[in-house]
GROMACS .gro file of C-alpha atoms in nm:
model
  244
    1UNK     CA    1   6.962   2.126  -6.521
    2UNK     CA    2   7.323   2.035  -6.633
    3UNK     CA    3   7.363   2.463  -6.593
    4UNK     CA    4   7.162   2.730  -6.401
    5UNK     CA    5   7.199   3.089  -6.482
    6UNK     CA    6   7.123   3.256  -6.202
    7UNK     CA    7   7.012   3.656  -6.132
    8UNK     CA    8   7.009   3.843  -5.854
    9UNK     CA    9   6.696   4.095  -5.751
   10UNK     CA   10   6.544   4.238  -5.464
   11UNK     CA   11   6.241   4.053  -5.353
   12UNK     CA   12   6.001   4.225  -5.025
   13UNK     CA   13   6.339   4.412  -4.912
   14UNK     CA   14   6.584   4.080  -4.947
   15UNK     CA   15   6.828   4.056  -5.225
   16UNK     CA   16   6.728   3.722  -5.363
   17UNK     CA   17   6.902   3.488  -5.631
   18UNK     CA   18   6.652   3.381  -5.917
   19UNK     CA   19   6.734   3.122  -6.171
   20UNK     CA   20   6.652   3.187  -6.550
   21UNK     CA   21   6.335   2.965  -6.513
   22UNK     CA   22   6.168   3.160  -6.306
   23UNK     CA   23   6.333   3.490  -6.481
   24UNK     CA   24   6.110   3.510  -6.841
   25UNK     CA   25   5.841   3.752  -6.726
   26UNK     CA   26   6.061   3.957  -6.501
   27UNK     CA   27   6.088   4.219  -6.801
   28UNK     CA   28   5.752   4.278  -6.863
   29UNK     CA   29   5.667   4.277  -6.486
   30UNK     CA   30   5.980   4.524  -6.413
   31UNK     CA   31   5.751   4.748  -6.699
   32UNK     CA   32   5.465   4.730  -6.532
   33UNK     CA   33   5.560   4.792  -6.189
   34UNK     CA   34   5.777   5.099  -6.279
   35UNK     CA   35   5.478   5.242  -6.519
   36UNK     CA   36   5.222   5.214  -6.234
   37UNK     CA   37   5.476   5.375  -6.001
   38UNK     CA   38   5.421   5.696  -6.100
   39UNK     CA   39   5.265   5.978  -5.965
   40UNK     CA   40   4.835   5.898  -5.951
   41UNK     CA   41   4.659   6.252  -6.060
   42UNK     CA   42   4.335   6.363  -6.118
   43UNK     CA   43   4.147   6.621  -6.275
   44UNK     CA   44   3.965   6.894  -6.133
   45UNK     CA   45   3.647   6.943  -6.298
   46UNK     CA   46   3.612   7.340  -6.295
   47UNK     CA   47   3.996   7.460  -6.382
   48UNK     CA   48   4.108   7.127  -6.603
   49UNK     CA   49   4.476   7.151  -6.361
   50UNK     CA   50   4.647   6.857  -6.248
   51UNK     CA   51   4.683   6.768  -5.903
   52UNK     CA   52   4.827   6.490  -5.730
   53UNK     CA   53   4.603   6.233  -5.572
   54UNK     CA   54   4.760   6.135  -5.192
   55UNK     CA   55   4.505   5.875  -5.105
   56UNK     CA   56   4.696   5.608  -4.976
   57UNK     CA   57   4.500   5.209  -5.011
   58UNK     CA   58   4.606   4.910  -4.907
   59UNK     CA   59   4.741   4.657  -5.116
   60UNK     CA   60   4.500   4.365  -5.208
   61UNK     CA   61   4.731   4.100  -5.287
   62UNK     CA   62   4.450   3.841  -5.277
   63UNK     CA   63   4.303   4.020  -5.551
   64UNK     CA   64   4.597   4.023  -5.740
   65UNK     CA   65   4.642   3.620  -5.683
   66UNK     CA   66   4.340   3.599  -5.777
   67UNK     CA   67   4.360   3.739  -6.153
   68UNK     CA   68   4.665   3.545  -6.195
   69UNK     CA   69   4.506   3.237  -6.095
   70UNK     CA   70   4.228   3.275  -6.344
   71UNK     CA   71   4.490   3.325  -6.647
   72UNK     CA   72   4.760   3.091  -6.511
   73UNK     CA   73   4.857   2.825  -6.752
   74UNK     CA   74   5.033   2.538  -6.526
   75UNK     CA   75   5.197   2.429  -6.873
   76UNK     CA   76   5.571   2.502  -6.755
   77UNK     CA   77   5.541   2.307  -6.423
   78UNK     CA   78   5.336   2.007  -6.603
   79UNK     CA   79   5.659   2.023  -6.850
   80UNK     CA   80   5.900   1.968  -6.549
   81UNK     CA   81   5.696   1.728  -6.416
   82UNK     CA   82   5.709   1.489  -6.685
   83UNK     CA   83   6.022   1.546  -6.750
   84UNK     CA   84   6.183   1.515  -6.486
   85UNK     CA   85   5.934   1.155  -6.441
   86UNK     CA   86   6.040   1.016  -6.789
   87UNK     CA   87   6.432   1.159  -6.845
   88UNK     CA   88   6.579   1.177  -6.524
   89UNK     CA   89   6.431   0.979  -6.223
   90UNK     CA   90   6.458   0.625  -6.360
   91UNK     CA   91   6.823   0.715  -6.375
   92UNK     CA   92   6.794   0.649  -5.994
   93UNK     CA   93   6.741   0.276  -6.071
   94UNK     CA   94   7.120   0.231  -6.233
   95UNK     CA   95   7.326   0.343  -6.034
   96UNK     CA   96   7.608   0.134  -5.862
   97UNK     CA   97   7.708   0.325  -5.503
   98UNK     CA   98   7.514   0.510  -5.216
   99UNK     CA   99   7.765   0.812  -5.294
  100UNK     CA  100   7.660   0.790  -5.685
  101UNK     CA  101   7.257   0.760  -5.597
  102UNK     CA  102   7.259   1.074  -5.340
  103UNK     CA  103   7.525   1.259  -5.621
  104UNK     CA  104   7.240   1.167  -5.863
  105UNK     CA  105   6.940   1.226  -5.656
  106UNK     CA  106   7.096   1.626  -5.536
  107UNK     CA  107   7.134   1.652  -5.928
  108UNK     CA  108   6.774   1.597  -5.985
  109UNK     CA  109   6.601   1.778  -5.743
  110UNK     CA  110   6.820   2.060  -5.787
  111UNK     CA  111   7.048   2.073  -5.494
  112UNK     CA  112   7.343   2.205  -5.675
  113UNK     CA  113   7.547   2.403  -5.443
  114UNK     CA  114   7.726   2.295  -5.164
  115UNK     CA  115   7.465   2.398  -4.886
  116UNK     CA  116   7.183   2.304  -5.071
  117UNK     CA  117   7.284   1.974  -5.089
  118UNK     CA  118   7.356   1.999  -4.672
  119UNK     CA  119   6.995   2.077  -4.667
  120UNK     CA  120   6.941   1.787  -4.894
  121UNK     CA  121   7.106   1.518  -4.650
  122UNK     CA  122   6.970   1.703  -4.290
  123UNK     CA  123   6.624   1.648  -4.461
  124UNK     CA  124   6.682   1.273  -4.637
  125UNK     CA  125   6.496   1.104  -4.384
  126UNK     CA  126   6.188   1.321  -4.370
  127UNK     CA  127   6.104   1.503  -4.751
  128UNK     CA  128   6.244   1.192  -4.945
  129UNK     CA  129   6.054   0.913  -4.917
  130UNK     CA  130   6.184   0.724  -5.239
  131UNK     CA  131   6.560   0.806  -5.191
  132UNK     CA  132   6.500   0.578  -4.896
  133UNK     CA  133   6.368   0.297  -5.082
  134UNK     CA  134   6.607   0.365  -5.310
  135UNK     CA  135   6.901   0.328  -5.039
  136UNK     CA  136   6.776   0.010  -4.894
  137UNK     CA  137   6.713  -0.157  -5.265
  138UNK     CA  138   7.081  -0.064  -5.344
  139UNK     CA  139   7.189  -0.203  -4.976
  140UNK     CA  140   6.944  -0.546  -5.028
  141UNK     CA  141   7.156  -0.571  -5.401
  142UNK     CA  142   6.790  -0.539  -5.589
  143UNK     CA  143   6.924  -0.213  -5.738
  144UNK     CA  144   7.117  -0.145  -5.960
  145UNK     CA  145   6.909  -0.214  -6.247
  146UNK     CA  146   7.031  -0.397  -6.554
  147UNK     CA  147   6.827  -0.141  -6.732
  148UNK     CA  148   6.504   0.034  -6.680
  149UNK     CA  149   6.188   0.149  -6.941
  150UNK     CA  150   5.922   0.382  -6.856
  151UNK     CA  151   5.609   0.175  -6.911
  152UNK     CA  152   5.367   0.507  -6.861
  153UNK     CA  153   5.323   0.841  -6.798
  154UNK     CA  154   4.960   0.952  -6.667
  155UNK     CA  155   4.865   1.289  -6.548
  156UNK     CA  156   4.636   1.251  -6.255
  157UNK     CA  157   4.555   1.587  -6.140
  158UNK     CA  158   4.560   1.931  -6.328
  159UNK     CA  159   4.432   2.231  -6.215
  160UNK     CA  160   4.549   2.571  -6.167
  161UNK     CA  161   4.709   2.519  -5.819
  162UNK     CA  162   4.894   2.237  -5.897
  163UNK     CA  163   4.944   1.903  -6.094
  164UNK     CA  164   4.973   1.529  -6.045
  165UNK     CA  165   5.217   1.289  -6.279
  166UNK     CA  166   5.241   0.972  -6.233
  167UNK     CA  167   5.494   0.747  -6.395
  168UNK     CA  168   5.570   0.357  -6.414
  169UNK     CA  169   5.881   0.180  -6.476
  170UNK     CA  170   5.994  -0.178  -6.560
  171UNK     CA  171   6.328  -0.234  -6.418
  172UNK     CA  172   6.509  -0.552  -6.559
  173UNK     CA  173   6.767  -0.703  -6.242
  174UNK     CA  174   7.070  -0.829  -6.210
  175UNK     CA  175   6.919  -1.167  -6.172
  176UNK     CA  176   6.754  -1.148  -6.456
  177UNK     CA  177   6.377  -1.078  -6.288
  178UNK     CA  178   6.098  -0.803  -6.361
  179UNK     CA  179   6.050  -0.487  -6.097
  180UNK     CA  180   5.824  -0.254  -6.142
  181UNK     CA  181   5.875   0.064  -5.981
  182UNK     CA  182   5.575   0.404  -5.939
  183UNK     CA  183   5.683   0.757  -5.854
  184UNK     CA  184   5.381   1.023  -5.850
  185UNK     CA  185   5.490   1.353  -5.791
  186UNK     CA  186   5.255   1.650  -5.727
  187UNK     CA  187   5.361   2.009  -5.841
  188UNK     CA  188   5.233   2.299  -5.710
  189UNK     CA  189   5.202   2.640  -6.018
  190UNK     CA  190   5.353   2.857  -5.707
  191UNK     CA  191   5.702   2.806  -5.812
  192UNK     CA  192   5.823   2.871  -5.459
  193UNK     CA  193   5.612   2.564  -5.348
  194UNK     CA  194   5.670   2.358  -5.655
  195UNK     CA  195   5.775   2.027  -5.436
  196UNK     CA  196   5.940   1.923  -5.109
  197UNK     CA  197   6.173   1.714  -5.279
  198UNK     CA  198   6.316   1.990  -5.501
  199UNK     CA  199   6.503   2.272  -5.437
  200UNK     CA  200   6.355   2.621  -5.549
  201UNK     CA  201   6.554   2.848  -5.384
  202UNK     CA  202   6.898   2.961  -5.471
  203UNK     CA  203   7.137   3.176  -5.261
  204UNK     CA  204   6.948   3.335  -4.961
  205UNK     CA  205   6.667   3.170  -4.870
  206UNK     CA  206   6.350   3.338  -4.808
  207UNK     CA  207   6.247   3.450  -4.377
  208UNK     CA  208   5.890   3.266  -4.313
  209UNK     CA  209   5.636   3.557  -4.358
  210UNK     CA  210   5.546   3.733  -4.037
  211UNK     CA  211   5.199   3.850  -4.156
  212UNK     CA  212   4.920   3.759  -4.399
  213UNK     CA  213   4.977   4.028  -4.582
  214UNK     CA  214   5.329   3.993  -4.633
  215UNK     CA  215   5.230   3.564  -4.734
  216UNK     CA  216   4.946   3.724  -4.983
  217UNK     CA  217   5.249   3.951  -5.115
  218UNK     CA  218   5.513   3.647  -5.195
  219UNK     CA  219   5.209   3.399  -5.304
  220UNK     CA  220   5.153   3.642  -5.580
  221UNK     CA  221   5.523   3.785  -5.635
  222UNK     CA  222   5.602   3.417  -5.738
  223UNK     CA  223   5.266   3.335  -5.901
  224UNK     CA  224   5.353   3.628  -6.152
  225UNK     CA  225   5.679   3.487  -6.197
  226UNK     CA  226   5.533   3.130  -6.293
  227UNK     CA  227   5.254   3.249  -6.531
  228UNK     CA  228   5.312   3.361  -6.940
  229UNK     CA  229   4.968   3.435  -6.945
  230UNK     CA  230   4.974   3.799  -6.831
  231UNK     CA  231   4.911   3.936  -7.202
  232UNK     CA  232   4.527   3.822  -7.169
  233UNK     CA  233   4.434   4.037  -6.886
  234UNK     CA  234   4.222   4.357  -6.965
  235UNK     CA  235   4.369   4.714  -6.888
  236UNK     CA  236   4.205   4.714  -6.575
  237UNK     CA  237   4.301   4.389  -6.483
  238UNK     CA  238   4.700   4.475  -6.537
  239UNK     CA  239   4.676   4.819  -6.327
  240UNK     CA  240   4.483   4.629  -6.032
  241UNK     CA  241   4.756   4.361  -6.087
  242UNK     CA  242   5.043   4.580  -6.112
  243UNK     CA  243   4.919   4.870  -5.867
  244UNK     CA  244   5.141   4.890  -5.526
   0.00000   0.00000   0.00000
């Protein structure tokens, strides 16, 4: 996360900011959208013309979730997870100041920019449960850690929704004694829900849907995005996914 390339595209009628994580199957979604825009015709059966077909449906975005959900491979988010477990949280443990830890901790979770990390520190208290241990260990002088060594990494939950890692540290104190520290950390495959403690959103961030329809829409808009999968569906399964 040392860089973030972001790109900027119009999401349900907001211009939106989208980092280049979530921006690999924009391409072939862009192609699919644009081929299924055009014109639907049908044949009539006793002169062989063309004519266009004006029936107008409504837009089953649950069935669309659905198909993604049966194809979705939560490999990406599992990847971040234990990543993020093994590389970059027990960094947490070493660090000497309160300004260094919540420099650190905005680092990690991805509060980059200078009002993400506002949103960071108005919602310390409530969505970040182990910055506040973290705080009062450093205040106590049981933190910083001499040095720390993941001791595990388990997976406890893995489905298509979301994901469970669990990881387990040794930290070696100041004094000399043996801590051991747990983080588990749930991940949900809908990028846009991935974790409280992380942010997801860059630039503008998303209204709260006023309808069902409209939280069916973004559910799958971002489901798409999350998924490499999309080459296994059938024909049919691409035009009812792609069909708007």
């Amino acid at each position: 996360m040392a860089s973030r390339i972001r790109f900027a595209i119009p999401i349900l009628g907001r211009l939106i900011i989208i980092n280049a994580r979530k921006l690999f199957l924009l391409i072939p979604l862009a192609v699919g959208l644009m081929a299924c825009s055009a014109e639907t015709v049908k044949t009539s059966s006793n002169l062989g013309e063309k004519t266009p077909n004006m029936a107008v449906s409504k837009v089953d975005y649950k069935k669309k979730s659905e198909i993604i959900d049966r194809i979705k491979s939560p490999e990406s988010v599992l990847s971040i997870l234990i990543q993020k477990l093994e590389s970059e949280w027990p960094t947490l443990f070493t660090v000497k100041t309160e300004e260094d830890l919540l420099q650190r901790y905005s680092f990690i979770t991805w509060h980059i920019h200078p009002e993400a990390k506002q949103r960071l520190q108005n919602n310390l208290s409530t969505l970040h449960p182990e910055y506040q241990e973290y705080i009062k260990l450093l205040k106590e002088g049981v933190l910083p850690a001499k040095k720390y060594t993941v001791t595990n990494i388990s997976i406890d939950k893995y489905s298509s929704e979301s994901i469970t890692v669990t990881a387990q540290y040794e930290l070696l104190l100041q004094n000399g004694q043996i801590k051991n520290m747990k983080v588990s950390m749930e991940g949900n495959t809908n990028f846009e829900k991935f974790n409280q403690r992380f942010n997801t959103s860059e630039g503008e961030l998303l209204p709260n849907p006023a309808t069902k329809e409209e939280e069916n829409s973004r559910d799958f808009i971002f489901s798409v995005l999350t998924t490499d999968e999309v080459r296994k569906l059938t024909l049919e399964e691409l035009s009812t996914l792609f069909e708007h």
